[in-house]
Amino acid sequence: MNWSAFSLTSGILTFTALALIAANADAAGLYKQREQYTQARHALAVGDVKDFEYLASQLTDYPLYPYLQYEQLRRRISTAPEKDIRAFLDNYSYIPAASRIRQAWLTELMKRGQHSKFEQYYERGSNVAHHCFYLQARMKAGDAPDAIEEIKAFWLVGTSQPNQCDPLFSWLEKQGYMDDELIWQRIDLAMAKRDVKLAKYLAGKLSTQQVHWFALLNSVHRDPQKILTDPDLKKDHPLARKVIAYGARRWARKDITAATNAWQKLSGQYQFTEQQRIHTQTDMALTAALRHHPLAPELMAQLPADIEDAEVQQWRARAAMRANDWPAVLRSIVLMDLETKQQLEWKYWRARALEEMGIHADAKFIYQKIAQERDYYGFLAADRVQQPYEMNDKPLQFTDFEIARVLESPPLIRTRELLEAGQTWHAYNEWKSLTAGFDNKKLQIAAYIAHKWDWYHTAIFTVARAKHYDDLQLRFPQPYDDIVAKNAKRFSLTPEYVYGVMRQESAMNSIAKSHAGARGLMQLMPGTANDVAKQLKIKSPNSTALLQPKVNVQLGSKYLRLMLDRYDNKQVLATASYNAGPHRVKR
């Protein structure tokens, strides 16, 4: 990628805009600085500090000079003098990487147990360990009572918290705030997350007379049918109700019919709160609906008509659909909240219900209206009234001046240089920081620029943030067309299908890596890629090769073909298998 290539492909970005960029740096000088920047990073990586410092001294006016200082300081964060940390944070706070130095320094101070110093540098972020340590510092300073609600908020989660939070919880306990009710609240959260190990640990903090009830809860967790037989659950007691309601919900995941019968029997024998009844019945009804159980329509119908849970509202309609109860579908849609019923999905199903009930004129009117939208349900509606699909493509257009004003922004210049240097992670952080304060118009211009840089996934996400969905070239780019066309033809696929998978899997990001380990444009797992490579009788790719579009698209297209063959060319099943694995689709 280079500036000249950008000028050739942009169409709109003319010499006037380029002149503004050229005023900041001579093209030849910039190229030399890029080379020196790469050399400096290499010198630092191999430990050649002298060469690094020499090269860095030549780059003080280069946009990425702060990143060289970042790289050097990051490597010696545990030994660096505090004055170096302070100087960096003071001088380069404008780059997103500064927050990483701050976080690393806070972790170092936390390891040293330096509460007072930690408090001086702390800024609220998403790091729970840091915030708990900060609250410890406040406790030492004597203002802990002000932090009670914050400490409770860290307590009331269904997962384990960092060790730094333990002193806060101990303080709550010593001050008398850690009562059985607060402990049970967290036990309930842990059991909802199926973290039984944490729940058992928490149960050890309960008062003696309460421990027995947790033992019952744990026993019912293993065998929900005990809600009918355990003698300790025969008497009405607040904790007996908690155990029974939990057991009924858990039982429903194994046997909906038996659990429903048990709940109907027990719900009249105990003084359950209204909240407990609705929670349990809602959970059981959703379980039945999600599993397409015949009882689902009945269980959904038993829920309050004015229930505000949007998920329940929608599954109540879906359960009625599966039962072909179209009047119930229509009633369910009428009962939805305004935001939900205005979605094209539910407008379509309202029309479908009317059609099935013989009210054709009203159904046709709704179909014709939503058929004007470029949307899955718009296309379905168009099919019902035999209209062509509406694509509504409205390309964005900007003046040279509008584009140039965004391009000359220092963060965008740094972003471009970071992309040139292959530091895409830092580039994206610069981009996020810059565009966070953009209005929709500037976001649209930024998306246009990212697209012209071939930074497709960033363009896709940025134009979505701008709430402009009608520039189809920006939202659905078709890069690597030669590679896609070649492999689509080779494996009897349509290019559109391959692009569809690429768009959904990676948003056209050739170096995408998922948390599960999938890589590249078509998000292939290394094991899958190796299996497919063997079938093609080619060399198995390593993790780097799998990020290359030529390799990734070839293996991904072949795997897609294998899934289509497995499922008799049924695209829904094949695509689901491609994404989640054949074993899940089979199940």
XYZ file of C-alpha atoms in Angstrom:
587
model
C 0.000 0.000 0.000
C 1.266 3.506 -0.800
C -0.047 7.009 -1.295
C 0.402 6.928 -5.068
C -1.659 3.765 -5.334
C -4.338 5.498 -3.328
C -4.427 8.405 -5.778
C -4.760 6.105 -8.767
C -7.661 4.127 -7.342
C -9.661 6.706 -5.431
C -11.329 8.412 -8.383
C -12.389 11.272 -6.135
C -9.117 11.927 -4.318
C -7.305 14.214 -6.793
C -4.059 16.158 -6.909
C -5.499 18.837 -4.616
C -5.979 16.366 -1.774
C -2.611 14.732 -2.356
C -0.924 18.109 -2.237
C -2.130 18.562 1.334
C -0.538 15.257 2.276
C 2.654 15.916 0.340
C 3.088 19.180 2.252
C 3.685 17.182 5.432
C 6.415 14.903 4.132
C 8.380 14.426 0.969
C 7.476 11.050 -0.586
C 11.082 9.902 -0.935
C 11.937 11.016 2.583
C 8.889 9.249 3.936
C 9.893 6.010 2.218
C 13.358 6.243 3.803
C 11.845 6.879 7.226
C 9.629 3.825 6.865
C 12.708 1.718 6.157
C 14.558 3.161 9.144
C 11.538 2.581 11.378
C 11.447 -1.101 10.400
C 15.204 -1.380 10.948
C 14.912 0.245 14.387
C 12.196 -2.181 15.464
C 14.343 -5.087 14.274
C 17.363 -3.777 16.173
C 15.305 -3.545 19.341
C 13.927 -7.052 18.830
C 17.418 -8.565 18.600
C 18.729 -6.516 21.534
C 20.938 -4.113 19.575
C 20.195 -1.083 21.747
C 22.989 1.053 20.290
C 21.739 0.625 16.698
C 18.172 1.182 17.841
C 19.020 4.451 19.564
C 20.937 5.692 16.538
C 18.094 4.906 14.132
C 15.494 6.343 16.504
C 17.456 9.589 16.715
C 17.016 9.950 12.953
C 13.249 9.608 13.208
C 12.222 12.250 15.732
C 10.009 13.956 13.116
C 8.529 10.677 11.811
C 4.845 10.145 12.763
C 5.620 6.792 14.407
C 8.516 7.984 16.558
C 6.324 7.682 19.706
C 5.830 3.995 18.896
C 9.592 3.415 18.970
C 9.652 4.939 22.455
C 6.695 2.732 23.364
C 8.420 -0.442 22.138
C 11.581 0.344 24.095
C 9.779 1.266 27.317
C 7.419 -1.708 27.134
C 10.347 -4.108 27.181
C 11.831 -2.657 30.371
C 8.689 -1.722 32.273
C 9.776 -3.627 35.403
C 13.167 -1.893 35.600
C 12.443 1.530 34.118
C 12.779 4.547 36.440
C 9.477 6.137 37.314
C 10.589 9.377 35.642
C 10.754 7.544 32.279
C 7.223 6.260 32.735
C 5.975 9.701 33.684
C 7.787 11.349 30.778
C 6.294 8.934 28.272
C 2.767 9.359 29.626
C 3.169 13.147 29.621
C 4.662 13.348 26.122
C 2.724 10.685 24.249
C -0.649 10.434 25.942
C -2.216 11.166 22.543
C -1.412 7.703 21.141
C -3.591 4.756 22.216
C -0.483 2.712 23.052
C 0.107 5.051 26.004
C -2.744 3.344 27.829
C -0.898 0.035 27.497
C 2.155 1.538 29.164
C -0.073 2.851 31.926
C -1.719 -0.555 32.378
C 1.639 -2.344 32.405
C 3.002 0.150 34.944
C -0.073 -0.268 37.136
C 0.421 -4.048 37.059
C 4.049 -3.546 38.110
C 3.043 -1.263 40.988
C 0.401 -3.787 42.004
C 3.025 -6.539 42.145
C 5.156 -4.299 44.355
C 2.212 -3.568 46.625
C 2.647 0.201 46.205
C -0.905 1.356 46.852
C -0.203 5.070 47.160
C 1.838 5.217 43.969
C -0.750 3.070 42.180
C -3.508 5.527 43.072
C -1.523 8.379 41.485
C -1.432 6.667 38.091
C -4.776 4.891 38.124
C -7.430 5.641 35.511
C -10.653 3.645 35.481
C -10.702 0.954 32.803
C -11.951 -2.593 32.307
C -9.212 -4.314 34.362
C -10.968 -5.729 37.445
C -7.725 -6.555 39.272
C -6.552 -2.963 38.886
C -9.807 -1.513 40.148
C -9.872 -3.814 43.167
C -6.309 -2.804 43.977
C -7.330 0.843 43.596
C -10.174 0.288 46.065
C -7.650 -1.276 48.431
C -5.663 1.963 48.147
C -8.780 3.915 49.018
C -9.347 1.671 52.028
C -5.827 2.418 53.234
C -6.537 6.113 52.779
C -9.609 5.778 54.988
C -12.433 6.338 52.486
C -13.522 2.703 52.104
C -17.119 3.325 53.311
C -17.688 5.300 50.096
C -16.695 2.214 48.109
C -19.177 -0.245 49.629
C -21.487 -0.339 46.617
C -18.532 -0.701 44.221
C -17.196 -3.620 46.255
C -20.626 -5.258 46.286
C -20.797 -4.875 42.502
C -17.547 -6.847 42.154
C -18.909 -9.453 44.558
C -22.185 -9.969 42.717
C -20.882 -11.826 39.661
C -21.227 -15.494 38.785
C -17.546 -16.079 38.082
C -14.346 -15.971 40.112
C -12.727 -12.583 40.582
C -8.981 -11.767 40.686
C -7.103 -12.255 43.970
C -6.840 -8.494 44.338
C -10.553 -8.407 45.147
C -10.271 -10.816 48.099
C -9.143 -8.182 50.645
C -12.192 -6.120 49.704
C -14.507 -9.052 50.280
C -12.807 -9.789 53.602
C -13.349 -6.163 54.577
C -17.066 -6.459 53.722
C -17.241 -9.531 55.927
C -15.476 -7.887 58.873
C -17.699 -4.823 58.635
C -20.827 -6.979 58.776
C -21.999 -6.389 55.215
C -21.412 -9.987 54.114
C -24.642 -11.584 55.294
C -26.283 -14.822 54.132
C -28.519 -12.955 51.705
C -25.535 -11.409 49.872
C -23.761 -14.775 49.784
C -26.847 -16.505 48.390
C -27.144 -13.866 45.671
C -23.698 -14.760 44.403
C -24.343 -18.497 44.773
C -27.417 -18.075 42.572
C -25.329 -16.211 39.991
C -22.639 -18.904 40.068
C -25.180 -21.706 39.643
C -26.763 -19.819 36.736
C -23.292 -19.818 35.146
C -22.952 -23.516 36.028
C -19.870 -22.743 38.104
C -20.584 -25.278 40.841
C -16.993 -25.111 42.114
C -17.364 -21.399 42.894
C -20.804 -21.991 44.436
C -19.348 -24.622 46.772
C -16.597 -22.239 47.820
C -19.143 -19.508 48.525
C -21.321 -21.915 50.502
C -18.469 -22.236 52.976
C -19.133 -18.616 53.969
C -22.794 -19.268 54.859
C -23.922 -19.469 58.444
C -24.132 -22.989 59.890
C -27.919 -23.298 59.552
C -27.724 -22.261 55.864
C -25.043 -24.716 54.718
C -27.537 -27.568 54.723
C -29.696 -25.749 52.186
C -26.811 -25.381 49.785
C -26.121 -29.112 50.114
C -29.737 -29.671 49.046
C -29.327 -27.265 46.124
C -26.188 -29.069 44.978
C -27.922 -32.437 45.327
C -30.854 -31.200 43.207
C -28.366 -29.818 40.673
C -27.112 -33.374 40.165
C -30.561 -34.992 40.316
C -33.439 -32.532 39.779
C -36.083 -35.210 40.429
C -35.259 -34.935 44.136
C -37.512 -31.870 44.313
C -40.360 -34.401 44.533
C -38.794 -36.861 46.946
C -36.349 -35.177 49.324
C -37.935 -35.050 52.795
C -36.204 -31.766 53.642
C -38.149 -30.102 50.814
C -41.573 -31.166 52.078
C -42.063 -28.131 54.310
C -42.618 -24.644 52.917
C -39.518 -22.562 53.595
C -37.958 -19.665 51.616
C -34.852 -21.723 50.818
C -36.937 -24.789 49.979
C -38.712 -22.667 47.377
C -35.353 -21.516 45.986
C -34.157 -25.135 45.657
C -37.420 -26.364 44.114
C -37.613 -23.547 41.572
C -33.976 -24.127 40.589
C -34.579 -27.891 40.328
C -37.633 -27.416 38.102
C -35.669 -25.222 35.706
C -32.770 -27.660 35.628
C -35.066 -30.669 35.186
C -36.702 -28.978 32.178
C -33.379 -29.189 30.337
C -33.530 -32.970 30.636
C -37.238 -33.759 30.502
C -39.616 -30.889 29.802
C -42.804 -32.916 30.260
C -41.801 -34.386 33.636
C -40.476 -31.049 34.873
C -43.677 -29.262 33.848
C -45.845 -31.817 35.664
C -43.683 -31.546 38.786
C -43.793 -27.751 38.760
C -47.563 -27.669 38.314
C -47.901 -29.972 41.307
C -45.463 -28.128 43.571
C -46.229 -24.530 42.629
C -49.595 -24.731 44.402
C -48.137 -26.199 47.583
C -45.563 -23.486 48.333
C -45.736 -19.733 48.760
C -43.484 -18.866 45.811
C -43.002 -15.182 45.165
C -44.437 -13.802 41.944
C -40.885 -13.216 40.721
C -39.959 -16.866 41.380
C -43.041 -18.113 39.543
C -42.540 -15.940 36.482
C -38.781 -16.646 36.348
C -39.286 -20.406 36.544
C -42.208 -20.566 34.129
C -40.450 -18.266 31.658
C -37.264 -20.328 31.764
C -39.189 -23.580 31.215
C -41.262 -22.096 28.393
C -38.159 -20.794 26.618
C -36.453 -24.162 27.015
C -39.460 -25.859 25.421
C -39.619 -23.320 22.585
C -35.899 -23.491 21.826
C -36.125 -27.270 21.631
C -39.317 -27.223 19.556
C -41.160 -29.226 22.193
C -44.908 -29.758 21.615
C -45.645 -28.196 25.012
C -44.036 -24.895 24.011
C -47.214 -23.111 22.775
C -49.089 -24.082 25.938
C -46.269 -23.020 28.264
C -45.835 -19.749 26.396
C -49.568 -19.051 26.588
C -49.429 -19.419 30.381
C -46.983 -16.516 30.710
C -48.334 -13.018 31.447
C -49.629 -11.397 28.272
C -47.832 -8.147 29.103
C -44.448 -9.737 29.815
C -41.718 -7.272 28.795
C -39.028 -9.798 27.892
C -38.466 -9.355 24.125
C -36.989 -12.856 23.827
C -40.148 -14.362 25.312
C -42.339 -12.237 23.065
C -40.573 -13.512 19.967
C -40.383 -17.160 20.985
C -44.064 -17.118 21.881
C -44.750 -16.212 18.250
C -42.302 -18.815 16.929
C -43.829 -21.562 19.050
C -47.250 -20.661 17.621
C -45.796 -20.794 14.082
C -44.521 -24.320 14.596
C -47.996 -25.317 15.743
C -49.515 -23.607 12.668
C -51.647 -21.540 15.041
C -51.731 -18.368 12.961
C -54.273 -16.479 15.103
C -51.903 -17.073 18.054
C -48.999 -15.818 15.952
C -50.920 -12.625 15.233
C -51.854 -12.169 18.913
C -48.239 -12.703 19.925
C -47.016 -10.034 17.511
C -49.663 -7.578 18.719
C -48.387 -8.088 22.288
C -44.761 -7.349 21.370
C -43.186 -4.076 22.417
C -43.196 -1.385 19.736
C -39.501 -1.686 18.894
C -39.747 -5.446 18.337
C -42.942 -5.425 16.282
C -41.466 -2.727 14.005
C -38.657 -5.059 12.928
C -39.028 -6.304 9.341
C -39.003 -9.894 10.580
C -42.185 -9.401 12.576
C -43.831 -7.220 9.957
C -43.295 -10.092 7.553
C -44.725 -12.691 9.937
C -47.700 -10.459 10.678
C -48.425 -10.384 6.954
C -47.873 -14.125 6.728
C -50.315 -14.751 9.590
C -52.916 -12.538 7.902
C -52.393 -14.389 4.630
C -52.776 -17.789 6.291
C -55.972 -16.541 7.932
C -57.374 -15.501 4.545
C -56.995 -11.728 5.009
C -55.158 -11.362 1.707
C -55.562 -7.650 0.967
C -53.994 -6.563 4.273
C -51.224 -9.139 3.882
C -50.421 -7.961 0.354
C -50.248 -4.340 1.475
C -47.636 -5.212 4.148
C -45.674 -7.461 1.771
C -45.453 -4.735 -0.860
C -44.223 -2.230 1.690
C -41.438 -4.340 3.192
C -40.489 -5.755 -0.242
C -38.989 -2.316 -0.893
C -36.252 -3.071 1.655
C -32.924 -4.784 0.948
C -33.326 -7.378 3.662
C -33.875 -11.115 4.047
C -37.507 -10.568 5.004
C -37.830 -7.934 2.307
C -36.766 -10.566 -0.217
C -39.217 -13.117 1.234
C -41.982 -10.539 0.988
C -41.013 -9.794 -2.617
C -41.333 -13.503 -3.386
C -44.854 -13.567 -1.884
C -46.035 -10.786 -4.205
C -43.754 -11.727 -7.121
C -41.787 -8.476 -7.138
C -38.093 -8.084 -8.002
C -35.690 -7.653 -5.118
C -34.810 -4.068 -4.244
C -31.070 -3.510 -3.701
C -31.241 0.248 -2.946
C -27.566 0.849 -3.669
C -26.655 4.459 -2.806
C -22.879 5.009 -3.057
C -21.466 7.674 -0.775
C -19.936 10.741 -2.430
C -17.659 13.377 -0.955
C -15.702 16.386 -2.139
C -11.908 16.433 -2.365
C -11.817 18.954 0.455
C -13.921 16.778 2.781
C -11.661 13.787 2.217
C -8.471 15.812 2.533
C -9.503 17.264 5.900
C -9.849 13.762 7.346
C -6.674 12.500 5.670
C -4.508 15.250 7.112
C -5.441 14.309 10.685
C -2.268 13.184 12.575
C -3.958 10.045 13.977
C -4.943 9.013 10.443
C -1.416 9.618 9.204
C -0.134 7.410 12.045
C -2.746 4.801 11.160
C -1.541 4.729 7.569
C 2.100 4.417 8.595
C 1.284 1.638 11.052
C -0.476 -0.263 8.293
C 2.576 0.189 6.076
C 4.716 -1.212 8.893
C 2.414 -4.227 9.322
C 1.354 -3.126 12.813
C -2.336 -3.590 12.172
C -3.288 -3.916 15.843
C -1.832 -0.501 16.679
C -3.323 0.891 13.468
C -6.800 -0.250 14.444
C -6.446 1.248 17.928
C -5.447 4.587 16.387
C -8.454 4.315 14.100
C -10.839 3.561 16.958
C -9.486 6.416 19.039
C -9.735 8.880 16.142
C -13.206 7.899 14.963
C -14.719 7.643 18.455
C -15.582 11.333 18.295
C -16.647 11.428 14.648
C -20.176 12.311 13.611
C -21.887 10.153 10.999
C -20.605 12.208 8.059
C -16.978 11.903 9.157
C -17.453 8.199 9.871
C -18.703 7.739 6.323
C -15.647 9.539 4.930
C -13.381 7.440 7.139
C -15.049 4.255 5.897
C -14.523 5.402 2.321
C -10.821 5.998 3.020
C -10.410 2.595 4.692
C -11.989 0.939 1.679
C -9.586 2.711 -0.675
C -6.732 1.462 1.509
C -8.050 -2.110 0.972
C -8.732 -2.191 4.710
C -12.069 -3.791 4.024
C -13.187 -5.051 7.423
C -12.499 -1.649 8.994
C -14.506 0.035 6.233
C -17.397 -2.381 6.812
C -17.534 -1.796 10.560
C -17.009 1.967 10.290
C -19.764 2.567 7.749
C -22.083 0.467 9.937
C -21.272 2.741 12.869
C -22.247 5.650 10.617
C -25.624 3.949 10.140
C -25.307 4.061 6.381
C -26.209 0.668 4.982
C -26.815 1.480 1.332
C -23.309 1.802 -0.140
C -23.029 -1.814 -1.212
C -19.477 -1.554 -2.503
C -18.324 -0.442 0.929
C -20.400 -3.001 2.816
C -19.940 -5.960 0.472
C -16.556 -5.594 -1.220
C -15.252 -8.265 -3.585
C -11.460 -8.322 -3.186
C -9.163 -11.092 -4.441
C -11.564 -11.627 -7.357
C -9.104 -13.711 -9.400
C -8.477 -16.078 -6.472
C -12.165 -16.363 -5.645
C -13.260 -16.905 -9.263
C -10.584 -19.560 -9.849
C -11.468 -21.606 -6.768
C -15.212 -21.166 -7.155
C -14.959 -22.614 -10.655
C -12.599 -25.407 -9.567
C -14.908 -26.604 -6.780
C -18.244 -25.952 -8.536
C -19.285 -23.062 -6.306
C -20.641 -19.640 -7.179
C -18.279 -16.727 -6.441
C -21.142 -15.058 -4.561
C -21.366 -17.995 -2.159
C -17.629 -17.887 -1.453
C -17.782 -14.140 -0.921
C -20.772 -14.586 1.369
C -18.815 -16.967 3.590
C -15.786 -14.665 3.559
C -17.914 -11.633 4.429
C -19.598 -13.387 7.348
C -16.541 -15.209 8.662
C -13.911 -12.442 8.545
C -15.492 -9.324 7.017
C -12.799 -9.696 4.315
C -9.965 -9.463 6.842
C -7.156 -11.617 5.464
C -5.285 -11.720 8.790
C -8.307 -12.359 11.025
C -7.732 -14.722 13.951
C -10.542 -15.935 16.155
C -10.332 -16.806 19.844
C -10.916 -20.431 18.876
C -7.926 -20.385 16.525
C -9.614 -20.001 13.118
C -7.532 -17.989 10.682
C -7.745 -15.935 7.519
C -10.426 -14.809 5.111
C -12.499 -17.973 5.399
C -11.635 -18.592 9.071
C -10.214 -22.087 8.828
C -9.109 -24.032 11.867
C -5.541 -25.344 11.417
C -6.667 -28.952 11.821
C -9.382 -28.554 9.190
C -6.909 -26.863 6.854
C -4.469 -29.765 7.233
C -7.194 -32.351 6.510
C -8.313 -30.478 3.386
C -4.718 -30.020 2.221
C -4.206 -33.789 2.401
C -7.277 -34.335 0.222
C -5.912 -31.849 -2.292
C -2.485 -33.532 -2.034
C -0.742 -30.264 -1.260
C 1.567 -29.231 1.552
C -0.178 -28.553 4.878
C 0.010 -24.821 5.580
C 1.616 -23.433 8.706
C -0.123 -20.691 10.671
C 1.486 -17.943 8.578
C 0.684 -19.535 5.219
C -2.932 -19.998 6.282
C -3.280 -16.215 6.409
C -2.334 -15.882 2.747
C -5.479 -15.275 0.633
C -4.341 -17.674 -2.107
C -3.941 -20.544 0.360
C -6.892 -19.716 2.581
C -9.457 -19.313 -0.183
C -8.338 -22.523 -1.906
C -8.664 -24.605 1.252
C -11.832 -22.825 2.402
C -13.545 -23.310 -0.967
C -12.662 -27.002 -1.019
C -13.991 -27.442 2.525
C -17.214 -25.663 1.553
C -17.547 -28.068 -1.377
C -17.054 -31.031 0.971
C -19.845 -29.760 3.234
C -22.188 -29.288 0.265
C -21.475 -32.835 -0.890
C -22.162 -34.147 2.607
C -25.572 -32.445 2.747
C -26.782 -32.965 -0.836
C -26.098 -29.331 -1.834
C -28.311 -27.927 0.931
C -26.650 -24.572 1.517
C -28.160 -23.938 4.939
C -26.798 -27.180 6.398
C -23.495 -26.908 4.533
C -22.869 -23.355 5.689
C -23.812 -24.206 9.268
C -21.397 -27.142 9.157
C -18.671 -24.940 7.728
C -19.092 -22.508 10.588
C -19.850 -24.730 13.581
C -18.721 -28.198 12.515
C -20.579 -31.184 11.010
C -21.008 -32.850 14.400
C -23.163 -29.958 15.668
C -25.356 -29.980 12.569
C -25.753 -33.753 12.861
C -26.758 -33.393 16.505
